[in-house]
Tab-separated table of C-alpha atoms and ligand atoms in Angstrom:
chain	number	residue	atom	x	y	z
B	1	UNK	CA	117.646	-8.591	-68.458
B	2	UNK	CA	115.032	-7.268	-70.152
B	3	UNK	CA	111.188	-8.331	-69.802
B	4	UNK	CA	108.057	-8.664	-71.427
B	5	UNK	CA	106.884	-5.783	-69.184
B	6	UNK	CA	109.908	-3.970	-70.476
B	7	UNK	CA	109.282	-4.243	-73.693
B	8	UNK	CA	105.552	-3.425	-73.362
B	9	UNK	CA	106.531	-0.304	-71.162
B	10	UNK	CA	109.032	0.843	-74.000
B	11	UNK	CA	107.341	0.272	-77.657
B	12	UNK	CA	102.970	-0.006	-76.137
B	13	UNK	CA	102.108	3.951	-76.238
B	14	UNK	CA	99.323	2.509	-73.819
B	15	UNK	CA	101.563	1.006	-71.622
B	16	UNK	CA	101.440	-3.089	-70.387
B	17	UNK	CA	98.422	-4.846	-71.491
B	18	UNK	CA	96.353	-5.160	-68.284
B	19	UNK	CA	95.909	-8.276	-65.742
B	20	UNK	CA	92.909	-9.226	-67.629
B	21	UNK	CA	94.285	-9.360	-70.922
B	22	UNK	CA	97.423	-11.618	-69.652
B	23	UNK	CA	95.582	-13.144	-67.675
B	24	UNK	CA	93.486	-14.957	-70.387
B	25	UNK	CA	96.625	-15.169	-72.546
B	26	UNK	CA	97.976	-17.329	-69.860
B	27	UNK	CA	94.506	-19.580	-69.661
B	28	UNK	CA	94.398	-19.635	-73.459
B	29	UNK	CA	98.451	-21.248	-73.565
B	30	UNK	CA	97.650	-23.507	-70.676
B	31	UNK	CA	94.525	-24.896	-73.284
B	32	UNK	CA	97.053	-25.270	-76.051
B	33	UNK	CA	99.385	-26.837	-73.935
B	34	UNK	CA	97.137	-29.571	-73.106
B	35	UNK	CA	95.435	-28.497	-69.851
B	36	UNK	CA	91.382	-29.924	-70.079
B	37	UNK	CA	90.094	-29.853	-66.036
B	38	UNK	CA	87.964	-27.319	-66.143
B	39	UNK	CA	88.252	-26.960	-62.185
B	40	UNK	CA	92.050	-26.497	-62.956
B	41	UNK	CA	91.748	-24.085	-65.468
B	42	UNK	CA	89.217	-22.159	-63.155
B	43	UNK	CA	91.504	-22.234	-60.353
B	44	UNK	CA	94.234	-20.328	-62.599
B	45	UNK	CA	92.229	-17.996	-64.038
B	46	UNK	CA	91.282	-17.073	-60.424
B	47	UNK	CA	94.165	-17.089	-57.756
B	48	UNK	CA	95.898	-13.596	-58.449
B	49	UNK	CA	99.405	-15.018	-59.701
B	50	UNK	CA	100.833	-11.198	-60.012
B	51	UNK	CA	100.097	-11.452	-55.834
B	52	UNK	CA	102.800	-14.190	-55.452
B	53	UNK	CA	105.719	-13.089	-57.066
B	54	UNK	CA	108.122	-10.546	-55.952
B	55	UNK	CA	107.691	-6.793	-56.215
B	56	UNK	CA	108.549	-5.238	-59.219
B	57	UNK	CA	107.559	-8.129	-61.855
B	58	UNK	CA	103.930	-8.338	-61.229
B	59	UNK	CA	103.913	-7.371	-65.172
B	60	UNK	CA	105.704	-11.134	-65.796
B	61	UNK	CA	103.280	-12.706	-63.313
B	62	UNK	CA	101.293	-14.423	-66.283
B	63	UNK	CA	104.398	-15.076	-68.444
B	64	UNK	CA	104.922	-18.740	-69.585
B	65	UNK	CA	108.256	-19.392	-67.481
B	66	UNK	CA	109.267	-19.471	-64.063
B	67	UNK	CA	110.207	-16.361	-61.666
B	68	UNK	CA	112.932	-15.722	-59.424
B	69	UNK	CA	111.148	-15.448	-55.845
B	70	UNK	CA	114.517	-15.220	-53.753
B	71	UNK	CA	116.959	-17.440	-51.794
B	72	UNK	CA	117.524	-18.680	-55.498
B	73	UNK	CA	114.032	-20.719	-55.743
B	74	UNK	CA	111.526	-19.961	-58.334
B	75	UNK	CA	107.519	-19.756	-58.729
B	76	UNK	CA	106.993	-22.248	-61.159
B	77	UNK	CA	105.568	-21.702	-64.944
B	78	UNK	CA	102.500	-21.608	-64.977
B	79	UNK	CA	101.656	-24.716	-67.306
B	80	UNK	CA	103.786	-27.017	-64.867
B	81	UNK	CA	101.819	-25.870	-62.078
B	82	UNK	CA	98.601	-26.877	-64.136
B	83	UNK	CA	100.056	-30.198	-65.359
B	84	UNK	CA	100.972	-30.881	-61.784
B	85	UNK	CA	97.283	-29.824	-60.065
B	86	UNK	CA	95.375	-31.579	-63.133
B	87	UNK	CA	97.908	-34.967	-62.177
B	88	UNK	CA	96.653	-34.647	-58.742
B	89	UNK	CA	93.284	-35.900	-59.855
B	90	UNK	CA	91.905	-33.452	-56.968
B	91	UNK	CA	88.106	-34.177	-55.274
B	92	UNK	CA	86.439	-31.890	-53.705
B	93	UNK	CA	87.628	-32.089	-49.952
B	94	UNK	CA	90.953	-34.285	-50.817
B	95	UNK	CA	93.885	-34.222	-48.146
B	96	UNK	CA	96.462	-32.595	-50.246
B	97	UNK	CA	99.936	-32.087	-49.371
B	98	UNK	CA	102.324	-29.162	-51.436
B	99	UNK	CA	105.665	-29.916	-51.064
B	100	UNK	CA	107.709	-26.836	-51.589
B	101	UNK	CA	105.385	-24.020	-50.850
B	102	UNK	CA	107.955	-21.206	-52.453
B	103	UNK	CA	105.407	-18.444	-52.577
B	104	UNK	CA	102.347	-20.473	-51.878
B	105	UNK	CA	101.235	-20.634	-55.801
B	106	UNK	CA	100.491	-24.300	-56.199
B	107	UNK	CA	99.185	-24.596	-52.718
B	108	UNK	CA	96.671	-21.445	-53.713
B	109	UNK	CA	95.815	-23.595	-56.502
B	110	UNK	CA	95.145	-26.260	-55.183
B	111	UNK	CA	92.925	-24.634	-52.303
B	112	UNK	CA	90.969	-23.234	-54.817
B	113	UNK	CA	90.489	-26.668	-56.454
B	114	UNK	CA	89.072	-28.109	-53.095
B	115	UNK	CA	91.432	-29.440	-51.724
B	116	UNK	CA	92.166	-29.429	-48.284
B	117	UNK	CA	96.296	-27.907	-48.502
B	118	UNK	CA	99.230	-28.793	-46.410
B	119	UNK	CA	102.061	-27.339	-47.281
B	120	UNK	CA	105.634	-27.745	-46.514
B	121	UNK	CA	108.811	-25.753	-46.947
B	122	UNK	CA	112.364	-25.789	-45.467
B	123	UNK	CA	113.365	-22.224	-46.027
B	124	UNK	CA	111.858	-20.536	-42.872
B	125	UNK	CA	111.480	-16.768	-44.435
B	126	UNK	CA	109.882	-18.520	-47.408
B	127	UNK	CA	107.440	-20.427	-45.417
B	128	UNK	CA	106.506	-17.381	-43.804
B	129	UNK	CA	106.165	-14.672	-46.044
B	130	UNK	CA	103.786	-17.359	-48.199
B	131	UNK	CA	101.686	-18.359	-44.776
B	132	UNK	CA	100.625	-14.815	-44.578
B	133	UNK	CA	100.052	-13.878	-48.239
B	134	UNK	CA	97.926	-16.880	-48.749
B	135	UNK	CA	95.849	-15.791	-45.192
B	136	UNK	CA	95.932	-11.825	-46.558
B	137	UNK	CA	94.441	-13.591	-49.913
B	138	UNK	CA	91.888	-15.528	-48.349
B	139	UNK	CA	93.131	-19.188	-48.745
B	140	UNK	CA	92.770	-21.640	-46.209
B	141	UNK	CA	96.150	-23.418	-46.083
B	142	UNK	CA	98.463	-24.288	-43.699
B	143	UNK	CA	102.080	-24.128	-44.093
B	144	UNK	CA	104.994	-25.551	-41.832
B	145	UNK	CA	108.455	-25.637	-42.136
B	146	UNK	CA	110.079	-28.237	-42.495
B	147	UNK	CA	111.906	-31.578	-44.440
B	148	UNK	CA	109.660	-32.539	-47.454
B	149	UNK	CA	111.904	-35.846	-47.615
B	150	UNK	CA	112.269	-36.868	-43.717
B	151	UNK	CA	109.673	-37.661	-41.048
B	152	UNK	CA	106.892	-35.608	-42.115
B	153	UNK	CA	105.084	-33.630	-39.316
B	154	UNK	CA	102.016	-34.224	-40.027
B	155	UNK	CA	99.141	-37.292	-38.815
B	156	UNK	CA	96.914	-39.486	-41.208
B	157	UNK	CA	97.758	-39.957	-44.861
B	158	UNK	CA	97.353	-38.003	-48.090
B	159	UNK	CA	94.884	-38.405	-51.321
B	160	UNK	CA	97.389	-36.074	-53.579
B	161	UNK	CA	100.943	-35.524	-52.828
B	162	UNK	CA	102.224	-32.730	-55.320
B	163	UNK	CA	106.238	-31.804	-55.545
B	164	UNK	CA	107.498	-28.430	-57.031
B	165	UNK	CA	111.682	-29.308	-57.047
B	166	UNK	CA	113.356	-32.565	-58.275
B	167	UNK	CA	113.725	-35.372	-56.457
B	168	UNK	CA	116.195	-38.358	-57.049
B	169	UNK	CA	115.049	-41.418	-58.063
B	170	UNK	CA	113.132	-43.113	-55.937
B	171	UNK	CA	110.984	-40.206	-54.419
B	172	UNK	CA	111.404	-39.624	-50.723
B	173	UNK	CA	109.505	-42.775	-48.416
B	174	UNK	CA	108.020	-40.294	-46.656
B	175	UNK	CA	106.039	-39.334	-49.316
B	176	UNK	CA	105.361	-42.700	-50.708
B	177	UNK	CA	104.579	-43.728	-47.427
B	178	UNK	CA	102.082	-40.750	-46.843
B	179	UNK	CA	99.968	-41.686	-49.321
B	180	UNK	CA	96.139	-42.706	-48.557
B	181	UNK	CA	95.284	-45.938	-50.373
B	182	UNK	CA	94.339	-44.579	-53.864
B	183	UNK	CA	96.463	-41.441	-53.452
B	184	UNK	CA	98.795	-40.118	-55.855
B	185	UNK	CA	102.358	-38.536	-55.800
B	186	UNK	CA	102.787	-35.996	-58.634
B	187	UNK	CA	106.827	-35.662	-58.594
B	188	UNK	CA	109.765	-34.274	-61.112
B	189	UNK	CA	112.420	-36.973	-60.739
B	190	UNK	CA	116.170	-36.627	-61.943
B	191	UNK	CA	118.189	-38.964	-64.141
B	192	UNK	CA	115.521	-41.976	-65.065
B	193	UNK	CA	116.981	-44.476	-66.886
B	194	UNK	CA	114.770	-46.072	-70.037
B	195	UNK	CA	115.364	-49.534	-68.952
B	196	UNK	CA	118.048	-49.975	-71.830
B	197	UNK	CA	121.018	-47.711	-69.676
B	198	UNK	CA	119.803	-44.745	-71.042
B	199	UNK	CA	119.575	-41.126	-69.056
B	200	UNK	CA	116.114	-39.963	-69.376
B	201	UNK	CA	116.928	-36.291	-67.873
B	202	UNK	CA	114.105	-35.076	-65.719
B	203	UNK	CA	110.662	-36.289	-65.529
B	204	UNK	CA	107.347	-35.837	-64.098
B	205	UNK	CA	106.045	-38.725	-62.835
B	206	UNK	CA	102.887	-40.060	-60.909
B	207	UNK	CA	102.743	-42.603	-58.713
B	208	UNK	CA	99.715	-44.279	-57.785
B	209	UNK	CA	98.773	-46.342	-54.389
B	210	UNK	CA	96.797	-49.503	-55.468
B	211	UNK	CA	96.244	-51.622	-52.862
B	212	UNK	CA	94.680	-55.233	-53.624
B	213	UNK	CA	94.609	-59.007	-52.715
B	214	UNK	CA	98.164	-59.091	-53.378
B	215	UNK	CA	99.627	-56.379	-51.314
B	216	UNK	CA	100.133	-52.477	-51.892
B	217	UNK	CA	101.728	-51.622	-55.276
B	218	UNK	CA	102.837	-48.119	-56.413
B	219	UNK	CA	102.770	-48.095	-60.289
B	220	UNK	CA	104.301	-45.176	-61.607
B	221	UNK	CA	103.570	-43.194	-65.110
B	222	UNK	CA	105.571	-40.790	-67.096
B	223	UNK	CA	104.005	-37.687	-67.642
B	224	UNK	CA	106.762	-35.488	-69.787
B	225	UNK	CA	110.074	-33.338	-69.724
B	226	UNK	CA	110.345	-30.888	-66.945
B	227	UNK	CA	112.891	-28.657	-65.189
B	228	UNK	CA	112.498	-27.974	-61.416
B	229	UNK	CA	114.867	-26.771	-58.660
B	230	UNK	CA	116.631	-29.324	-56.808
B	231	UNK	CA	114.735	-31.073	-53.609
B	232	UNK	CA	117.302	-30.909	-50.751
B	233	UNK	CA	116.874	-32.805	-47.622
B	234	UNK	CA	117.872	-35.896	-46.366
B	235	UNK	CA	116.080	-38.105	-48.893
B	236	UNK	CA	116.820	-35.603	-51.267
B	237	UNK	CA	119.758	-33.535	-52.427
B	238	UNK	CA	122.428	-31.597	-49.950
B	239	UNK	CA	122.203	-28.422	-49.453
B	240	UNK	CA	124.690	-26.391	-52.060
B	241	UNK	CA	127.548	-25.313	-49.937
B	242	UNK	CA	127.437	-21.322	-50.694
B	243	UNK	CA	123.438	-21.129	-49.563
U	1	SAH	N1	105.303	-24.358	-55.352
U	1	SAH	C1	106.149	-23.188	-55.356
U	1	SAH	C2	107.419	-23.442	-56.116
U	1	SAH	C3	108.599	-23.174	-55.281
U	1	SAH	S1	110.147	-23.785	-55.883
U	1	SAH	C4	105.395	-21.981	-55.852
U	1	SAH	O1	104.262	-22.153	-56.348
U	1	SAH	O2	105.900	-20.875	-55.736
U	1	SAH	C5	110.420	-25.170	-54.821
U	1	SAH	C6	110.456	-24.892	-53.361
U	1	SAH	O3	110.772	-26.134	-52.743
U	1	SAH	C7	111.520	-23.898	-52.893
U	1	SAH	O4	110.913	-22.884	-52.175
U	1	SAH	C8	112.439	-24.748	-52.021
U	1	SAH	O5	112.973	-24.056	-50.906
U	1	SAH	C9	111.509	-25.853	-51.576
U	1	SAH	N2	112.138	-27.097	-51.138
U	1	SAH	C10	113.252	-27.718	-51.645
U	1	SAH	N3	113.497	-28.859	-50.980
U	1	SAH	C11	112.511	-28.993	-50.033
U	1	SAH	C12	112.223	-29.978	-49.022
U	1	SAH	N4	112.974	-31.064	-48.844
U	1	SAH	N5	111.137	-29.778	-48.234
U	1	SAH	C13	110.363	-28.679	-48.377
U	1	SAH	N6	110.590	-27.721	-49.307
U	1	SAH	C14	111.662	-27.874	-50.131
């Protein structure tokens, strides 16, 4: 397959364009693509990206698509990452859970946003690798292994909830139920129906705790098209028989 940093490497006499100059390519697509938080937009321009993908496509690290980071997951692209922080509606000192650390991107992100990161990720070697790149990079997050969709092992409840791989429809009760009154659930759910019978494909979605005089209600907005790997777990989808 060949790359952007194959092509560059082939037909630039000067070689790839450096960090910098992708770097602010990157900030200037997420802008276009509809990205306004400043906080988010400082946050991407400042986590090192090219340190959380796997050796030997640091030169993609700023592309606008996802990246293979082994065990067939994926660093997202960039822009959902951004559309999925700026949903999060982050304040400073939050109680944010990441669901689906991968290599630690989003939580980074996040961190840097102020939140205050849990993260959570069932592939052990995953979970690892990212707990010590994020400490090596300075972020204060702390990651665990474990079920995004069962009993989550953590106390207290969360102002943000934000999921990097599809969930069915309904998300998880663990992470409903884990959120702090006010908190939201940023989440790509599969196969919505439009209310007439209609398959919607994948979404992003937020859901909202309001609680008031009538009870605790969780009203839910659509925010776009998006493409995820599957959530497996036992709210979620099983686990593909050749993994
Ligand atoms: N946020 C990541 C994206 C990783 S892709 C990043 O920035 O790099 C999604 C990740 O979710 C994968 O690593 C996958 O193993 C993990 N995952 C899938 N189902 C999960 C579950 N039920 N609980 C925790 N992690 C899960």
């Amino acid at each position: 397959m060949s790359t952007a940093a194959d092509f560059f490497r082939r037909f630039m006499p000067g070689g790839t364009p450096p960090l910098e100059q992708r770097r602010a390519e990157m900030l200037a697509r997420l802008r276009s693509g509809g990205i306004h938080d400043q906080r988010v937009l400082e946050a991407m321009a400042a986590v090192p990206r090219e340190e959380f993908v796997t050796e030997g496509s640091e030169g993609d690290a700023y592309a606008d698509r996802a990246l293979p980071i082994g065990y067939r997951q994926t660093i997202s692209q960039p822009l959902m990452v951004a559309i999925i922080v700026e949903a999060l509606e982050l304040d400073e000192g939050d109680r944010v859970l990441d669901v689906g650390t991968g290599s630690g991107y989003q939580a980074a992100v996040i961190a840097r946003c102020g939140g205050r990161v849990v993260s959570i990720e069932r592939i052990p070697r995953l979970a690892a690798a990212a707990r010590s790149r994020l400490r090596r990079l300075g972020f204060d997050v702390h990651v665990v292994v474990g079920d995004g969709t069962g009993r989550l092992p953590f106390r207290g409840l969360f102002d943000a909830i934000g999921v990097a791989a599809a969930s069915p429809w309904p998300p998880p009760t663990s992470l409903v139920d884990g959120l702090a009154p006010g908190g939201r659930l940023v989440i790509p759910v599969t196969h919505v129906g439009d209310g007439g019978g209609g398959d919607l494909g994948e979404r992003l979605i937020r859901l909202r705790r309001v609680d008031d005089d009538d009870g605790t209600h969780f009203p839910c907005e659509d925010l776009g098209a998006c493409r995820f790997v599957p959530l497996i777990g036992v709210q979620g989808y099983s686990v593909d028989m050749d993994e």
